[in-house]
Short mmCIF file of C-alpha atoms in Angstrom, two decimals:
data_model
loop_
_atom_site.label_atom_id
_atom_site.label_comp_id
_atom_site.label_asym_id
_atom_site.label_seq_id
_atom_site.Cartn_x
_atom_site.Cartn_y
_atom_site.Cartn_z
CA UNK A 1 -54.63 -57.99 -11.29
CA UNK A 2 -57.95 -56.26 -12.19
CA UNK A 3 -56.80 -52.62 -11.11
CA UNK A 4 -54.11 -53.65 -13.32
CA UNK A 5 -56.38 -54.38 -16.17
CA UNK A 6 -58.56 -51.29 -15.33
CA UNK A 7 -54.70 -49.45 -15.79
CA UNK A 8 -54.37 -50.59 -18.94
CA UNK A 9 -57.95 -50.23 -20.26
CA UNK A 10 -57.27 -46.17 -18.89
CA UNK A 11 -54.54 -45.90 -20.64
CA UNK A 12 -55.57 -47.64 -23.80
CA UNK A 13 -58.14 -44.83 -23.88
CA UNK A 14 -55.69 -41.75 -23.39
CA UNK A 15 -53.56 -43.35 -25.68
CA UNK A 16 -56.18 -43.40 -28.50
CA UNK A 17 -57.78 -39.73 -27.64
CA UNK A 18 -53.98 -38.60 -27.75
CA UNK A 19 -53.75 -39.96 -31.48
CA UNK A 20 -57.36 -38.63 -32.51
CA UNK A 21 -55.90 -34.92 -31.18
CA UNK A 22 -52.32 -35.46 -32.81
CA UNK A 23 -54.23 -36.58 -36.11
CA UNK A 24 -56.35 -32.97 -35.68
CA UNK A 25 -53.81 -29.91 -36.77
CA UNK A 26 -52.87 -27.60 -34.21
CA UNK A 27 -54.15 -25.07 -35.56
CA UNK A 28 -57.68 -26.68 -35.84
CA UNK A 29 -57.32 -27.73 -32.47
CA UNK A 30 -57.17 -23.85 -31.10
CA UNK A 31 -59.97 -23.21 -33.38
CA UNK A 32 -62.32 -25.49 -31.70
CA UNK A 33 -61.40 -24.43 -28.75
CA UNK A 34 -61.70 -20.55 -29.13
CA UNK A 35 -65.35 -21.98 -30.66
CA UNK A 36 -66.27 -23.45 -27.47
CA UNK A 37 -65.18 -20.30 -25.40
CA UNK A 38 -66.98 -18.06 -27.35
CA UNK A 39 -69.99 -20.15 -26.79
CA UNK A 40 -69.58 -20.89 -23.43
CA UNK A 41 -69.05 -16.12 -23.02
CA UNK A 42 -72.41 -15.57 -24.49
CA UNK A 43 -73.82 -18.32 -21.46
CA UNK A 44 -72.21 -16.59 -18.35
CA UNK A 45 -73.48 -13.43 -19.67
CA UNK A 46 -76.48 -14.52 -20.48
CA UNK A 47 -76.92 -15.77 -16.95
CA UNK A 48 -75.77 -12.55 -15.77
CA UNK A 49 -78.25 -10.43 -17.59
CA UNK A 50 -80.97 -12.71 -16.74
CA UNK A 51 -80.33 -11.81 -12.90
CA UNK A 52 -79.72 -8.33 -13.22
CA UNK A 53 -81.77 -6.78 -16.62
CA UNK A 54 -85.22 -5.16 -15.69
CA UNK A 55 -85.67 -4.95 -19.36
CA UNK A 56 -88.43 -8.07 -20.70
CA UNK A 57 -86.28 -7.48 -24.43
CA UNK A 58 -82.72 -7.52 -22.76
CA UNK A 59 -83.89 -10.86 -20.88
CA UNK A 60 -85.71 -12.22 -23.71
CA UNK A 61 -82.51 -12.16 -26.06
CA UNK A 62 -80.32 -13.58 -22.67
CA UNK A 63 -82.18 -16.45 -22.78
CA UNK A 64 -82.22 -17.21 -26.32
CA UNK A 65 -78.06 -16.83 -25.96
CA UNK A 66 -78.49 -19.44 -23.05
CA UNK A 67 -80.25 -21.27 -25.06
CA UNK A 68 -78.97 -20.96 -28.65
CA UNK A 69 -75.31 -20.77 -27.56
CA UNK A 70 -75.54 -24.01 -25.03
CA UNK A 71 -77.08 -26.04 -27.79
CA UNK A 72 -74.00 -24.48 -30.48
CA UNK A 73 -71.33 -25.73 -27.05
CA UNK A 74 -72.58 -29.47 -27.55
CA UNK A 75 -72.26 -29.50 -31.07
CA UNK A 76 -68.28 -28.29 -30.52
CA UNK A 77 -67.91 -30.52 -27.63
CA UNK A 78 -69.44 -33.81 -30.13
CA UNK A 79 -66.76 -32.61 -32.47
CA UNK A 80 -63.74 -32.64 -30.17
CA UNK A 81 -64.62 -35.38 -28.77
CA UNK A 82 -64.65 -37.37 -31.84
CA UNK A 83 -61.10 -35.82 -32.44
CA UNK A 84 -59.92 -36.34 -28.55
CA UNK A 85 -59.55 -32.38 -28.19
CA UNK A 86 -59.75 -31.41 -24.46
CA UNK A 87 -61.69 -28.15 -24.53
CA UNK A 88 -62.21 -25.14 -21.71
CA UNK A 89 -64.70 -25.06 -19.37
CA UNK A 90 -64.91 -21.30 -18.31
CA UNK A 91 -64.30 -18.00 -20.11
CA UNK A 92 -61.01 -16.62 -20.86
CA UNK A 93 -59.83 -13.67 -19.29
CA UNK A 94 -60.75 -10.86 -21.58
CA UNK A 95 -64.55 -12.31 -20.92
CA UNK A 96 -63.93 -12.52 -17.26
CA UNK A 97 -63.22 -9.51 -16.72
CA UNK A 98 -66.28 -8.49 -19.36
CA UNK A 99 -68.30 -10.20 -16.61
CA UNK A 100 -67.15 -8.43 -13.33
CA UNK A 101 -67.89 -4.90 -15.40
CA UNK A 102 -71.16 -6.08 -15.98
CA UNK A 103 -72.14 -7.09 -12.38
CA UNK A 104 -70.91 -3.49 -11.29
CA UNK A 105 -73.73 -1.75 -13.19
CA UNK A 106 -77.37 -1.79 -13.16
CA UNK A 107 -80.83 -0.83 -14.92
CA UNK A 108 -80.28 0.90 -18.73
CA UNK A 109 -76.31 1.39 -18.11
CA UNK A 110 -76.57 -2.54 -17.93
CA UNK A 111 -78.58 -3.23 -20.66
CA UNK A 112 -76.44 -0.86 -23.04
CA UNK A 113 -73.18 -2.42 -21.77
CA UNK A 114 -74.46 -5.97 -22.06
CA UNK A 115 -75.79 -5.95 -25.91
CA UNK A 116 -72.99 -3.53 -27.19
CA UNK A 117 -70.34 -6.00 -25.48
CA UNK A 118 -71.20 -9.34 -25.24
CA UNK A 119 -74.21 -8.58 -28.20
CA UNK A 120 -73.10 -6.61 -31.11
CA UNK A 121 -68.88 -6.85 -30.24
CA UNK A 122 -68.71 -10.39 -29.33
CA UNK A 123 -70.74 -11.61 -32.07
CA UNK A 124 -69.05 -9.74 -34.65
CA UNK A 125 -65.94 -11.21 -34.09
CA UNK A 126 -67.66 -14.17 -33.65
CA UNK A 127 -69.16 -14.28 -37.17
CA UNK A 128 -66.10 -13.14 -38.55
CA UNK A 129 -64.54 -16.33 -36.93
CA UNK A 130 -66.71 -18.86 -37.67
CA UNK A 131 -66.16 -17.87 -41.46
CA UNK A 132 -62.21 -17.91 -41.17
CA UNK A 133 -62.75 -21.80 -39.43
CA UNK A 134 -64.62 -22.56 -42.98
CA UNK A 135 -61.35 -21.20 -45.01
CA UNK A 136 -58.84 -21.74 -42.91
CA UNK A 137 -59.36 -25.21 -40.96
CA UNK A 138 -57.87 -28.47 -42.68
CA UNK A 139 -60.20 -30.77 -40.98
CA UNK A 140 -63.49 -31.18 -42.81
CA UNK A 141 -65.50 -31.92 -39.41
CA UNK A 142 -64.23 -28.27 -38.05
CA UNK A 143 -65.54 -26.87 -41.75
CA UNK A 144 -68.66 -28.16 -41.39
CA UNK A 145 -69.46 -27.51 -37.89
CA UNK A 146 -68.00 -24.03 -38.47
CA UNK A 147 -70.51 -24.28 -41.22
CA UNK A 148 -73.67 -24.87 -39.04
CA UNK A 149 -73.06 -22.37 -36.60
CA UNK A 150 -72.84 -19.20 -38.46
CA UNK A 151 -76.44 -18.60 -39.26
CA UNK A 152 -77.36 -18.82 -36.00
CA UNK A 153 -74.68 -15.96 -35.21
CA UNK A 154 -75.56 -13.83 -37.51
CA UNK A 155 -79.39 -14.35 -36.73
CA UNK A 156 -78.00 -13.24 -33.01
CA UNK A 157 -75.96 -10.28 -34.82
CA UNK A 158 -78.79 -9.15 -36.26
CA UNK A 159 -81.19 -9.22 -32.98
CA UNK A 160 -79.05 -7.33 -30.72
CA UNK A 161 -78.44 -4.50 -33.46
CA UNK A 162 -82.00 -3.47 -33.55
CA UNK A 163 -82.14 -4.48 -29.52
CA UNK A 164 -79.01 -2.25 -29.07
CA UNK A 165 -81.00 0.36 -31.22
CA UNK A 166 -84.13 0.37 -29.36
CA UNK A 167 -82.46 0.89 -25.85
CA UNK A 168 -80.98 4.21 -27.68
CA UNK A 169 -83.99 5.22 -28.97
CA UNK A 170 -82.94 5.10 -32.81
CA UNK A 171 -85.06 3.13 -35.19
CA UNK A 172 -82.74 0.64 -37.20
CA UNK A 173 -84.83 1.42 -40.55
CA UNK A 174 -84.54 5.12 -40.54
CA UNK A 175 -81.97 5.85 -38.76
CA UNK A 176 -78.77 7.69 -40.94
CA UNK A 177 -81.88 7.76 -43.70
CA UNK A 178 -81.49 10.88 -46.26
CA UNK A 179 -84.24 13.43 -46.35
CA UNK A 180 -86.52 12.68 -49.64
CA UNK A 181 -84.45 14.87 -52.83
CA UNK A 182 -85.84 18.33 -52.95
CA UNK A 183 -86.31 18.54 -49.21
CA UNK A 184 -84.39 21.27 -47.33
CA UNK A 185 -82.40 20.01 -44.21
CA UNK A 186 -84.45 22.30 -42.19
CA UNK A 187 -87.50 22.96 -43.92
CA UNK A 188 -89.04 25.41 -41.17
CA UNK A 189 -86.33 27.86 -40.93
CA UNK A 190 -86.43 28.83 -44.04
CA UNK A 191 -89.67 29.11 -45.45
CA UNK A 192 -91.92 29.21 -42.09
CA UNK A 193 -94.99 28.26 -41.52
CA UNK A 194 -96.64 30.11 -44.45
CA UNK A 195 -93.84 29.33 -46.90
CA UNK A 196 -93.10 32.62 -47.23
CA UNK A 197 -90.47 33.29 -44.98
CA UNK A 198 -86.90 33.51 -45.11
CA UNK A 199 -87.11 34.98 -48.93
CA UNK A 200 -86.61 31.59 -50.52
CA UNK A 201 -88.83 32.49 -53.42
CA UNK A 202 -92.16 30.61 -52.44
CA UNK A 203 -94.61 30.97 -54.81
CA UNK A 204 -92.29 32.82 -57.48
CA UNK A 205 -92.98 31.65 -61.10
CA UNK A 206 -89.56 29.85 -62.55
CA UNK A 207 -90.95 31.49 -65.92
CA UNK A 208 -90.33 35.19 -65.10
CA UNK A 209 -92.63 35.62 -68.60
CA UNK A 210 -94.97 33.18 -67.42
CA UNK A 211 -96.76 35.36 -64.87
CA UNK A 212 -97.44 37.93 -67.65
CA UNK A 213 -98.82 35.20 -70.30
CA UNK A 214 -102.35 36.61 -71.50
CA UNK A 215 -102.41 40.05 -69.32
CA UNK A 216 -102.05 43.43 -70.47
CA UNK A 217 -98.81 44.90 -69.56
CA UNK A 218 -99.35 48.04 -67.08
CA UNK A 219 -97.38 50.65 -68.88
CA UNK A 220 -97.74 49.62 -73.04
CA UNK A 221 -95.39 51.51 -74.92
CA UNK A 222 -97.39 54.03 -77.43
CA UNK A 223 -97.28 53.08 -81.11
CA UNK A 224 -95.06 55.48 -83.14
CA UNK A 225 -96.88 57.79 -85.80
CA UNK A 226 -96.14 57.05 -88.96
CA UNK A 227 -95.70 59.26 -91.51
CA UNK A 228 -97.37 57.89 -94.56
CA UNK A 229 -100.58 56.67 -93.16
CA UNK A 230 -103.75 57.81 -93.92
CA UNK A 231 -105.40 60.02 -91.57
CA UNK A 232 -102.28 61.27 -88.79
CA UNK A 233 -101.11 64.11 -87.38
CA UNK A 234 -97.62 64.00 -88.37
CA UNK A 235 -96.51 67.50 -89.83
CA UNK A 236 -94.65 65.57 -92.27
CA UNK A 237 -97.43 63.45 -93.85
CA UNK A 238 -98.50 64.62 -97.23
CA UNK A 239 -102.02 64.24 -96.67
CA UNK A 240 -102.14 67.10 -93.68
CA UNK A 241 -99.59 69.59 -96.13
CA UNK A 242 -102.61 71.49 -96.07
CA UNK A 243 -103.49 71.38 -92.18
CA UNK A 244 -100.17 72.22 -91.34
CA UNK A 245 -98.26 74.43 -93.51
CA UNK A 246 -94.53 74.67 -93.17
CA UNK A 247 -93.62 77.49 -91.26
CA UNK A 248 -92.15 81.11 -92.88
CA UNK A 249 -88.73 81.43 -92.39
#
């Protein structure tokens, strides 16, 4: 009689968590669960990295997805359980097979696979999803959890980008940056170390009148004689009629 009761009570239970899921939407039922697999991704390779980076950075930002991302899983798992959603315990297959890649490689070949996969790729998509949850999802619960948890990827996004960068040896800040306006692409190969080589015009006045402001040109041009003025040598000036007769024909 009391297994019979404790039958009862069981199913009572089921019965009620099988509402509570029915009363969620499908759809907002496979969007809590992708949630809690992409949380529960960002764990296993966390762990994974942990073991196997050599890299203080690359272990630092593991833990803080072990960390960050377990604490995100209980707030998804609070939420389904308050609708009676049954979620997944272990990484889908794409992700499992992320993982056996990763435990094939070692030192900087595992660093760079680990934050360009499960860093910048996974966390792209999953900021990108957390934001179609908050337009898409009926339930107001899934909004708001949705809600909560996108800062906290996009803080993540933003980590492993300049992480990602580092192991490359690019600086996020000046990297793809423009040379200043003016500058040459490649200053040195055409003006040298002087400035002067590579006949770019170093030094050249833009004012080609500018460089003979206030000098005395080297060749003047000689004033013409006139003919009227006072004391010339002009055979036609009136004044010298008398130093230079005109000539017998």
């Amino acid at each position: 009689m009391k297994q019979l009761k404790i039958a009862v009570a069981i199913a009572a239970l089921l019965g009620a968590a099988g509402a509570q899921a029915q009363a969620l939407a499908k759809s907002d039922q496979a969007m809590l669960k992708q949630l809690a697999q992409a949380n529960i991704a960002e764990i296993e390779a966390g762990r994974i990295a942990l073991g196997k980076s050599q890299n203080s950075e690359v272990k630092a930002f593991a833990q803080q997805m072990i960390d960050d991302h377990s604490n995100g899983l209980r707030e998804v798992m609070a939420v389904a359980q308050s609708k009676g959603v049954v979620l997944p315990t272990a990484p889908d297959a794409k992700h499992q097979a992320m993982e056996k890649k990763l435990q094939r490689l070692s030192g900087d070949a595992f660093d760079r696979e680990y934050t360009a996969q499960a860093g910048i790729r996974d966390h792209r998509a999953s900021h990108a999803y957390v934001q179609k949850v908050q337009t898409d999802a009926k339930d107001a619960d899934l909004k708001a959890l949705a809600a909560k948890l996108e800062p906290t990827v996009a803080r993540h996004l933003s980590h492993v980008q300049t992480l990602s960068a580092s192991l490359d040896g690019v600086s996020p800040r000046t990297a793809g940056t423009p040379p200043p306006v003016g500058a040459s692409a490649d200053q040195s190969s055409t003006t040298g170390a002087s400035g002067t080589a590579g006949n770019t015009g170093a030094g050249r006045s833009p004012n080609p009148d500018a460089s003979a402001a206030g000098k005395t040109p080297a060749n003047p041009a000689k004033p013409k004689a006139d003919k009227t003025s006072g004391n010339t040598d002009h055979p036609d000036n009136p004044a010298n009629k008398d130093v230079h007769p005109p000539l017998k024909q």
